[in-house]
Amino acid sequence: MAEGKKYHAIKVDIEKCFGCTHCVKACPTEAIRIKNGKAVIDDKRCVDCGNCKRVCPVDAFYIEQDDISQIENYKYRVALFPSVMIGQFPETISESQVYDGILKLGFTHVFEVEQPIQLLIDSIREYSEDHANEKPLISSFCPAIVRLVQMRYPALVDKVLPIKAPHDLAAHFAIEKLKEDGASVDEIGIFYITPCSAKMAAVKRPLGEKESIVNGIINMSEFFDKVMKAISPEPVHDSSGLRQNLSREGVMWSLTGGESETFHKRALAIDGIKNVVKILERLENEKLPDVSFLELRSCNQSCAGGILLSGNRFLTVERLKRRAKRYPNASEVLPAGNDFSALKEKIKAEKIEPEYIFQLDSDRAKALTKMDKVQRIICQLPGIDCGACGAPNCQALAEDIVQGKAKMSDCVFLQERWQKEGKISAKKAFSSLEKTWGKGRFEADCNKKGARNEGY
Amino acid sequence: MNLEYTFKVEGGNFSKAGVASSDVKKVLKKLNVGPKTIRRIVVSLYEAEINIIAHAYRGEILVKISENKVETTLKDSGPGIEDINKAMEEGYSTASPEVREMGFGAGMGLSNMNKNTDKLEITSEVGVGTTVKLMNWI
């Protein structure tokens, strides 16, 4: 990345954040610290996976989005949404009612992302045939995973498929379709309804391409609410013609197994970022069996568990599975004889470059000295990983100290010990805690109640 | 400046295999060692670790990381190797049928180690144990 600060879709609402350790502990890249009583996200480490938002007891994380009124700037206003969105509507609401609701919001066209999925299936197959010796290839579907590989597994970046995400393909496909109807490109506004923060960040700060083709991006949870309100209880116009390119594989694509089951060779499907980390560790250590393709998704149950979906992920999956059965196979959907080579060319992405975020220093000798210091600091820390210092665990605090981002006295155990030994005053210890947790943090306040471990 | 790490290995405990190599990998990543070099070190260390688990009763691994190299000494108490040259041959194995059944003992361990290290030294005394020294430039 050439620019200094990286774009991220996830932000902290400092009015709502009261400073606890839920997000700090949940972040898979240890990107969050508490400073001055508020969560602070390290933009270099964040992969936009949304796990912080998922665990926040006060809903202090929000996801940026474009204002829906922006659609007014275009003559052709396309709502482009992944098929998974349909799965969260109650069963009593038909697909046609959902489409009708979306059109009532002011859109002129409705496209489901996975319509041209056969082109993606073919592209993946062709690439894997040409690069059989690089196996297993890693799917580029989930942007949180691609960023995770980029930072934590730089040795594996060459295995990431240089193929753009389905929404890019779908946007090109939608534009082609509208051009056939006589629209010119600058009259078309493509608005992507995103199921998660990672896809949003991928549109704003694309991976493996210069600029995304999407004109605006809309938060699915808010969009869902708007559509629900607009849905008519009366019988609506049958819009199944708009779904003539949709296929069984398309509906299943964003669910776990969606990609791997269409892959012609041995493939693995893994969901949940912690499970993905385990597999990537194995792959890096060359301890994976002979598989050719890895479908890796950050959320449990893949996009059905997306951070911006409203429904229960398992119910969403169930509805989509039943929906998929009503659609034809992908190979039957795209009209044969049409030349899609131009479209396929457009979804080729550039190779992903590694980012060495986790090294202690780019200078080997300095890194070695720092590592030695980290180990000596760890000997002094209690190892209970309480998070009261504002870092996720003692090891992370030790590294922060060595990098000049934290102090030994941030550790509450050391504060107590040093007070007992007469090395620091109680006042000094208290002011250290205030630096981490904020000035008002020690006053009684019934809103600061944290959250129970509810078992999920 | 040297970093030193020791690991204890228990013979027969396959479920714990790979602890040393994955810990060392984490450290090397922090030290900005190239991915290909890390891979060679991890693969050779893992093979050596597995050898102790598959053949010996117990062992100790000492990893020394300095600015330009990683030196690992794996010392075990075990049956020892009768013919080291023969053991280095690809496909030669003295692993028990039980070990082979678990997917190990294909006779590639030592040659794999040899391929992935810059210097490999094996000394062994039958009935006492084996010491393996691995060295990689980083």
Coordinates of C-alpha atoms in Angstrom, one line a residue, chain A residues 45 152-156 159 280-281 283-287 356 358-365 367-369 371-372 375 399, chain B residues 1-5 17-18 21-22 25-27 29-36 38-39 42-43 46 65-68 138:
Chain A
R45 CA -3.1 -5.0 11.6
R152 CA 0.4 -13.4 9.0
Y153 CA 1.3 -15.9 6.2
P154 CA 3.4 -13.9 3.8
A155 CA 4.9 -17.2 2.5
L156 CA 1.5 -18.2 1.2
K159 CA -1.2 -19.3 -3.5
L280 CA -2.9 -22.0 7.4
E281 CA -0.4 -22.9 10.1
L283 CA -0.1 -25.4 5.3
E284 CA 2.8 -23.2 6.2
N285 CA 4.5 -26.2 8.0
E286 CA 3.8 -28.4 4.9
K287 CA 1.6 -30.6 7.0
Y356 CA 5.3 -7.9 7.0
F358 CA 4.3 -8.7 12.7
Q359 CA 8.1 -8.5 12.6
L360 CA 9.6 -6.8 15.6
D361 CA 12.1 -4.8 13.4
S362 CA 13.1 -4.9 9.8
D363 CA 16.7 -4.9 11.0
R364 CA 17.6 -8.4 12.1
A365 CA 20.0 -7.5 14.8
A367 CA 14.7 -7.6 16.0
L368 CA 16.9 -10.1 17.9
T369 CA 17.6 -7.7 20.7
M371 CA 12.9 -10.5 21.0
D372 CA 15.4 -11.0 23.9
Q375 CA 11.3 -12.7 26.7
E399 CA 5.9 -6.7 22.6
Chain B
M1 CA 23.0 -11.7 20.8
N2 CA 21.6 -15.3 21.0
L3 CA 18.1 -16.5 21.7
E4 CA 17.9 -19.9 23.2
Y5 CA 14.9 -22.2 23.5
A17 CA 4.6 -33.5 17.6
G18 CA 5.5 -30.1 16.0
S21 CA 8.9 -26.3 15.1
S22 CA 5.8 -24.2 15.4
K25 CA 8.5 -20.5 13.4
K26 CA 6.7 -17.8 15.4
V27 CA 10.0 -16.4 16.6
K29 CA 8.6 -14.6 11.7
K30 CA 9.1 -11.9 14.3
L31 CA 12.8 -11.7 13.4
N32 CA 12.0 -10.9 9.7
V33 CA 13.5 -14.1 8.4
G34 CA 12.6 -14.9 4.8
P35 CA 9.6 -17.2 4.3
K36 CA 11.6 -19.8 2.3
I38 CA 11.7 -20.4 7.7
R39 CA 10.0 -23.2 5.8
V42 CA 10.5 -25.7 10.2
V43 CA 10.5 -28.8 8.0
Y46 CA 9.8 -31.1 12.5
I65 CA 19.1 -18.3 17.2
S66 CA 21.7 -15.7 16.4
E67 CA 21.8 -12.9 13.9
N68 CA 22.8 -15.0 10.9
I138 CA 19.2 -17.0 8.0

